[in-house]
Amino acid sequence: MSSPSPLLVVGSVGLDTVETRVGKRADVLGGAASYFSVAASFLAPVRLTGIVGTDFPEAHTKLFEAHAVDLAGLERVPGKTFRWSGVYAKDFSTRTTLDTQLNVFSDFRPKLPGAWTDSPYVFLANIDPALQFSVLEQTEKAGKKPKFVACDTMNFWIEGKRPDLLKLLQRVDMLLLNDEEARQLSGEANLPAAARAIRALGPRAVVIKRGDAGALLFHEGGVFAAPAFPIENVVDPTGAGDSFGGGFMGWIARQGDTSPATIRTAMIMGSVLASFSVEDFSLERFKRLDLGQIRERFAAFADLVHFEKIKL
Ligand code: AMP
């Protein structure tokens, strides 16, 4: 196996206040890029681009460093760090956002450190599609087209920034979004039809995340379904989607190829990392995770979905 390629991520790094049936945590490490980076770091070297304020605790910086996440692109500016707060229904079926304070994130203009414009694998976490586009422009201006670009988005941008999002989609290889967002973006209620319509907008692959119902991949190799690993003690689902993205892209960067077979395995690796993420608040579970546990759960996944072909 060749050595893992660098994986660039751009997105939010913040402080979350989260309440679930298990308890409440205030001002803990959150943000899409945080979950993505640490999840992916088990598989490939990660380059993180984001912004935090002067109140961002040193302990969080240390966590990234402990996972060898390169922070050369993490700006620290005067002001307060992005904050988000949410509460989950008892059965985890819904989440209500209580508060979002953009703080220093509102003036975020991603700037890639010079050496990072050659990143072969890029993940544009859920931010303004115009900013996601600006990251691709920076790599292209340097004459370095990434090998594989994936992006995430959300209802807010689908409604409010559709032209920018459509322009971005022409330039990305894969879009990750949840089922409601896929319906909203495509205008199709049926998910395979929605995926077909989204692929016609540019991305050759679409991953539709369905929470504890797993994820569906639509690409040139057809359709592939990964269940969510059944976890009995869910503590906090925040960041599951971003951890999925981290496991997915981490596997691709590790393998250095984007064949349909590797992308299918990446779907399972995404589900593995997401399943660990929900077992504790914030990024706590990742602090006590290692490759051995990842290997074990991957094997348990293979058992979970294994069945024999039959002759009828
Ligand atoms: P997920 O559970 O995958 O939707 O991701 C939750 C993470 O997204 C939390 O850690 C939040 O800090 C972060 N987040 C929430 N709202 C936003 C937003 N508007 N822009 C960027 N990140 C956000």
PDB file of N, CA and C in Angstrom, residues 52-110:
ATOM      1  N   VAL A  52     -10.944  30.320  14.716  1.00  0.00           N
ATOM      2  CA  VAL A  52     -11.405  30.352  16.108  1.00  0.00           C
ATOM      3  C   VAL A  52     -11.028  31.702  16.717  1.00  0.00           C
ATOM      4  N   GLY A  53     -11.658  32.005  17.863  1.00  0.00           N
ATOM      5  CA  GLY A  53     -11.362  33.253  18.573  1.00  0.00           C
ATOM      6  C   GLY A  53     -10.338  33.014  19.672  1.00  0.00           C
ATOM      7  N   THR A  54     -10.052  34.080  20.392  1.00  0.00           N
ATOM      8  CA  THR A  54      -9.019  33.989  21.436  1.00  0.00           C
ATOM      9  C   THR A  54      -9.493  33.158  22.638  1.00  0.00           C
ATOM     10  N   ASP A  55     -10.826  32.905  22.712  1.00  0.00           N
ATOM     11  CA  ASP A  55     -11.354  32.122  23.835  1.00  0.00           C
ATOM     12  C   ASP A  55     -11.285  30.615  23.567  1.00  0.00           C
ATOM     13  N   PHE A  56     -10.727  30.203  22.435  1.00  0.00           N
ATOM     14  CA  PHE A  56     -10.699  28.768  22.108  1.00  0.00           C
ATOM     15  C   PHE A  56      -9.687  28.068  23.020  1.00  0.00           C
ATOM     16  N   PRO A  57     -10.174  27.112  23.832  1.00  0.00           N
ATOM     17  CA  PRO A  57      -9.282  26.524  24.841  1.00  0.00           C
ATOM     18  C   PRO A  57      -8.087  25.764  24.256  1.00  0.00           C
ATOM     19  N   GLU A  58      -6.984  25.928  24.910  1.00  0.00           N
ATOM     20  CA  GLU A  58      -5.726  25.258  24.536  1.00  0.00           C
ATOM     21  C   GLU A  58      -5.906  23.723  24.500  1.00  0.00           C
ATOM     22  N   ALA A  59      -6.763  23.214  25.411  1.00  0.00           N
ATOM     23  CA  ALA A  59      -6.955  21.754  25.488  1.00  0.00           C
ATOM     24  C   ALA A  59      -7.497  21.212  24.164  1.00  0.00           C
ATOM     25  N   HIS A  60      -8.340  22.004  23.482  1.00  0.00           N
ATOM     26  CA  HIS A  60      -8.899  21.544  22.198  1.00  0.00           C
ATOM     27  C   HIS A  60      -7.818  21.530  21.115  1.00  0.00           C
ATOM     28  N   THR A  61      -6.976  22.569  21.138  1.00  0.00           N
ATOM     29  CA  THR A  61      -5.856  22.611  20.186  1.00  0.00           C
ATOM     30  C   THR A  61      -4.983  21.374  20.409  1.00  0.00           C
ATOM     31  N   LYS A  62      -4.784  21.038  21.682  1.00  0.00           N
ATOM     32  CA  LYS A  62      -3.937  19.880  22.021  1.00  0.00           C
ATOM     33  C   LYS A  62      -4.550  18.577  21.499  1.00  0.00           C
ATOM     34  N   LEU A  63      -5.895  18.492  21.537  1.00  0.00           N
ATOM     35  CA  LEU A  63      -6.549  17.277  21.036  1.00  0.00           C
ATOM     36  C   LEU A  63      -6.247  17.096  19.540  1.00  0.00           C
ATOM     37  N   PHE A  64      -6.386  18.194  18.786  1.00  0.00           N
ATOM     38  CA  PHE A  64      -6.059  18.110  17.350  1.00  0.00           C
ATOM     39  C   PHE A  64      -4.599  17.689  17.176  1.00  0.00           C
ATOM     40  N   GLU A  65      -3.728  18.305  17.960  1.00  0.00           N
ATOM     41  CA  GLU A  65      -2.294  18.006  17.823  1.00  0.00           C
ATOM     42  C   GLU A  65      -2.003  16.545  18.169  1.00  0.00           C
ATOM     43  N   ALA A  66      -2.715  16.041  19.191  1.00  0.00           N
ATOM     44  CA  ALA A  66      -2.503  14.645  19.582  1.00  0.00           C
ATOM     45  C   ALA A  66      -2.875  13.700  18.436  1.00  0.00           C
ATOM     46  N   HIS A  67      -3.770  14.166  17.543  1.00  0.00           N
ATOM     47  CA  HIS A  67      -4.161  13.345  16.396  1.00  0.00           C
ATOM     48  C   HIS A  67      -3.412  13.765  15.129  1.00  0.00           C
ATOM     49  N   ALA A  68      -2.331  14.521  15.328  1.00  0.00           N
ATOM     50  CA  ALA A  68      -1.475  14.963  14.208  1.00  0.00           C
ATOM     51  C   ALA A  68      -2.243  15.732  13.145  1.00  0.00           C
ATOM     52  N   VAL A  69      -3.330  16.415  13.553  1.00  0.00           N
ATOM     53  CA  VAL A  69      -4.059  17.267  12.606  1.00  0.00           C
ATOM     54  C   VAL A  69      -3.231  18.534  12.418  1.00  0.00           C
ATOM     55  N   ASP A  70      -2.901  18.844  11.172  1.00  0.00           N
ATOM     56  CA  ASP A  70      -2.075  20.020  10.876  1.00  0.00           C
ATOM     57  C   ASP A  70      -2.955  21.268  10.991  1.00  0.00           C
ATOM     58  N   LEU A  71      -2.581  22.176  11.879  1.00  0.00           N
ATOM     59  CA  LEU A  71      -3.404  23.354  12.176  1.00  0.00           C
ATOM     60  C   LEU A  71      -2.876  24.634  11.508  1.00  0.00           C
ATOM     61  N   ALA A  72      -1.992  24.476  10.501  1.00  0.00           N
ATOM     62  CA  ALA A  72      -1.422  25.674   9.853  1.00  0.00           C
ATOM     63  C   ALA A  72      -2.511  26.541   9.217  1.00  0.00           C
ATOM     64  N   GLY A  73      -3.662  25.942   8.908  1.00  0.00           N
ATOM     65  CA  GLY A  73      -4.745  26.716   8.280  1.00  0.00           C
ATOM     66  C   GLY A  73      -5.819  27.149   9.268  1.00  0.00           C
ATOM     67  N   LEU A  74      -5.587  26.903  10.560  1.00  0.00           N
ATOM     68  CA  LEU A  74      -6.590  27.309  11.565  1.00  0.00           C
ATOM     69  C   LEU A  74      -6.233  28.702  12.076  1.00  0.00           C
ATOM     70  N   GLU A  75      -6.997  29.703  11.599  1.00  0.00           N
ATOM     71  CA  GLU A  75      -6.722  31.086  12.014  1.00  0.00           C
ATOM     72  C   GLU A  75      -7.210  31.311  13.437  1.00  0.00           C
ATOM     73  N   ARG A  76      -6.442  32.089  14.204  1.00  0.00           N
ATOM     74  CA  ARG A  76      -6.871  32.534  15.535  1.00  0.00           C
ATOM     75  C   ARG A  76      -6.944  34.040  15.479  1.00  0.00           C
ATOM     76  N   VAL A  77      -8.147  34.570  15.699  1.00  0.00           N
ATOM     77  CA  VAL A  77      -8.317  36.022  15.565  1.00  0.00           C
ATOM     78  C   VAL A  77      -8.971  36.577  16.837  1.00  0.00           C
ATOM     79  N   PRO A  78      -8.815  37.883  17.103  1.00  0.00           N
ATOM     80  CA  PRO A  78      -9.463  38.471  18.274  1.00  0.00           C
ATOM     81  C   PRO A  78     -10.976  38.304  18.157  1.00  0.00           C
ATOM     82  N   GLY A  79     -11.613  37.947  19.262  1.00  0.00           N
ATOM     83  CA  GLY A  79     -13.068  37.772  19.240  1.00  0.00           C
ATOM     84  C   GLY A  79     -13.451  36.415  19.794  1.00  0.00           C
ATOM     85  N   LYS A  80     -14.763  36.121  19.692  1.00  0.00           N
ATOM     86  CA  LYS A  80     -15.280  34.874  20.268  1.00  0.00           C
ATOM     87  C   LYS A  80     -15.407  33.788  19.199  1.00  0.00           C
ATOM     88  N   THR A  81     -15.192  32.564  19.623  1.00  0.00           N
ATOM     89  CA  THR A  81     -15.314  31.385  18.753  1.00  0.00           C
ATOM     90  C   THR A  81     -16.791  31.136  18.417  1.00  0.00           C
ATOM     91  N   PHE A  82     -17.028  30.540  17.244  1.00  0.00           N
ATOM     92  CA  PHE A  82     -18.371  30.091  16.831  1.00  0.00           C
ATOM     93  C   PHE A  82     -18.994  29.222  17.941  1.00  0.00           C
ATOM     94  N   ARG A  83     -20.291  29.497  18.212  1.00  0.00           N
ATOM     95  CA  ARG A  83     -20.986  28.688  19.221  1.00  0.00           C
ATOM     96  C   ARG A  83     -22.312  28.188  18.682  1.00  0.00           C
ATOM     97  N   TRP A  84     -22.619  26.946  19.002  1.00  0.00           N
ATOM     98  CA  TRP A  84     -23.903  26.356  18.599  1.00  0.00           C
ATOM     99  C   TRP A  84     -24.472  25.599  19.788  1.00  0.00           C
ATOM    100  N   SER A  85     -25.813  25.635  19.898  1.00  0.00           N
ATOM    101  CA  SER A  85     -26.418  24.898  20.999  1.00  0.00           C
ATOM    102  C   SER A  85     -27.686  24.196  20.533  1.00  0.00           C
ATOM    103  N   GLY A  86     -27.876  22.966  20.991  1.00  0.00           N
ATOM    104  CA  GLY A  86     -29.030  22.191  20.553  1.00  0.00           C
ATOM    105  C   GLY A  86     -29.489  21.182  21.591  1.00  0.00           C
ATOM    106  N   VAL A  87     -30.749  20.749  21.426  1.00  0.00           N
ATOM    107  CA  VAL A  87     -31.313  19.759  22.347  1.00  0.00           C
ATOM    108  C   VAL A  87     -31.974  18.654  21.513  1.00  0.00           C
ATOM    109  N   TYR A  88     -31.797  17.408  21.947  1.00  0.00           N
ATOM    110  CA  TYR A  88     -32.352  16.253  21.233  1.00  0.00           C
ATOM    111  C   TYR A  88     -33.599  15.739  21.925  1.00  0.00           C
ATOM    112  N   ALA A  89     -34.565  15.269  21.119  1.00  0.00           N
ATOM    113  CA  ALA A  89     -35.732  14.582  21.677  1.00  0.00           C
ATOM    114  C   ALA A  89     -35.251  13.321  22.401  1.00  0.00           C
ATOM    115  N   LYS A  90     -36.062  12.838  23.352  1.00  0.00           N
ATOM    116  CA  LYS A  90     -35.682  11.660  24.160  1.00  0.00           C
ATOM    117  C   LYS A  90     -35.294  10.462  23.306  1.00  0.00           C
ATOM    118  N   ASP A  91     -36.017  10.278  22.169  1.00  0.00           N
ATOM    119  CA  ASP A  91     -35.726   9.129  21.301  1.00  0.00           C
ATOM    120  C   ASP A  91     -34.716   9.480  20.200  1.00  0.00           C
ATOM    121  N   PHE A  92     -34.110  10.647  20.292  1.00  0.00           N
ATOM    122  CA  PHE A  92     -33.087  11.123  19.341  1.00  0.00           C
ATOM    123  C   PHE A  92     -33.629  11.322  17.924  1.00  0.00           C
ATOM    124  N   SER A  93     -34.958  11.277  17.758  1.00  0.00           N
ATOM    125  CA  SER A  93     -35.494  11.368  16.393  1.00  0.00           C
ATOM    126  C   SER A  93     -35.396  12.787  15.840  1.00  0.00           C
ATOM    127  N   THR A  94     -35.386  13.771  16.718  1.00  0.00           N
ATOM    128  CA  THR A  94     -35.281  15.154  16.229  1.00  0.00           C
ATOM    129  C   THR A  94     -34.310  15.952  17.091  1.00  0.00           C
ATOM    130  N   ARG A  95     -33.793  17.009  16.478  1.00  0.00           N
ATOM    131  CA  ARG A  95     -32.883  17.912  17.180  1.00  0.00           C
ATOM    132  C   ARG A  95     -33.391  19.335  16.976  1.00  0.00           C
ATOM    133  N   THR A  96     -33.416  20.106  18.043  1.00  0.00           N
ATOM    134  CA  THR A  96     -33.807  21.508  17.933  1.00  0.00           C
ATOM    135  C   THR A  96     -32.589  22.372  18.186  1.00  0.00           C
ATOM    136  N   THR A  97     -32.293  23.264  17.234  1.00  0.00           N
ATOM    137  CA  THR A  97     -31.200  24.215  17.445  1.00  0.00           C
ATOM    138  C   THR A  97     -31.734  25.340  18.328  1.00  0.00           C
ATOM    139  N   LEU A  98     -31.062  25.581  19.443  1.00  0.00           N
ATOM    140  CA  LEU A  98     -31.510  26.627  20.376  1.00  0.00           C
ATOM    141  C   LEU A  98     -30.827  27.955  20.064  1.00  0.00           C
ATOM    142  N   ASP A  99     -29.593  27.883  19.593  1.00  0.00           N
ATOM    143  CA  ASP A  99     -28.842  29.119  19.407  1.00  0.00           C
ATOM    144  C   ASP A  99     -27.662  28.872  18.464  1.00  0.00           C
ATOM    145  N   THR A 100     -27.409  29.816  17.587  1.00  0.00           N
ATOM    146  CA  THR A 100     -26.196  29.793  16.752  1.00  0.00           C
ATOM    147  C   THR A 100     -25.572  31.177  16.820  1.00  0.00           C
ATOM    148  N   GLN A 101     -24.345  31.259  17.286  1.00  0.00           N
ATOM    149  CA  GLN A 101     -23.621  32.536  17.303  1.00  0.00           C
ATOM    150  C   GLN A 101     -22.406  32.386  16.394  1.00  0.00           C
ATOM    151  N   LEU A 102     -22.454  33.055  15.251  1.00  0.00           N
ATOM    152  CA  LEU A 102     -21.363  32.895  14.280  1.00  0.00           C
ATOM    153  C   LEU A 102     -20.052  33.475  14.811  1.00  0.00           C
ATOM    154  N   ASN A 103     -20.134  34.596  15.530  1.00  0.00           N
ATOM    155  CA  ASN A 103     -18.933  35.250  16.094  1.00  0.00           C
ATOM    156  C   ASN A 103     -17.842  35.386  15.021  1.00  0.00           C
ATOM    157  N   VAL A 104     -16.619  34.941  15.300  1.00  0.00           N
ATOM    158  CA  VAL A 104     -15.528  35.157  14.325  1.00  0.00           C
ATOM    159  C   VAL A 104     -15.765  34.408  13.003  1.00  0.00           C
ATOM    160  N   PHE A 105     -16.665  33.438  13.025  1.00  0.00           N
ATOM    161  CA  PHE A 105     -16.954  32.642  11.826  1.00  0.00           C
ATOM    162  C   PHE A 105     -17.654  33.486  10.757  1.00  0.00           C
ATOM    163  N   SER A 106     -18.327  34.587  11.190  1.00  0.00           N
ATOM    164  CA  SER A 106     -19.080  35.389  10.213  1.00  0.00           C
ATOM    165  C   SER A 106     -18.149  36.102   9.229  1.00  0.00           C
ATOM    166  N   ASP A 107     -16.889  36.331   9.612  1.00  0.00           N
ATOM    167  CA  ASP A 107     -15.952  36.994   8.687  1.00  0.00           C
ATOM    168  C   ASP A 107     -14.951  36.002   8.097  1.00  0.00           C
ATOM    169  N   PHE A 108     -15.257  34.718   8.213  1.00  0.00           N
ATOM    170  CA  PHE A 108     -14.314  33.689   7.752  1.00  0.00           C
ATOM    171  C   PHE A 108     -14.155  33.732   6.232  1.00  0.00           C
ATOM    172  N   ARG A 109     -12.931  33.883   5.780  1.00  0.00           N
ATOM    173  CA  ARG A 109     -12.602  33.779   4.346  1.00  0.00           C
ATOM    174  C   ARG A 109     -11.470  32.764   4.263  1.00  0.00           C
ATOM    175  N   PRO A 110     -11.774  31.505   3.953  1.00  0.00           N
ATOM    176  CA  PRO A 110     -10.735  30.472   4.023  1.00  0.00           C
ATOM    177  C   PRO A 110      -9.502  30.836   3.185  1.00  0.00           C
TER     178      PRO A 110
END
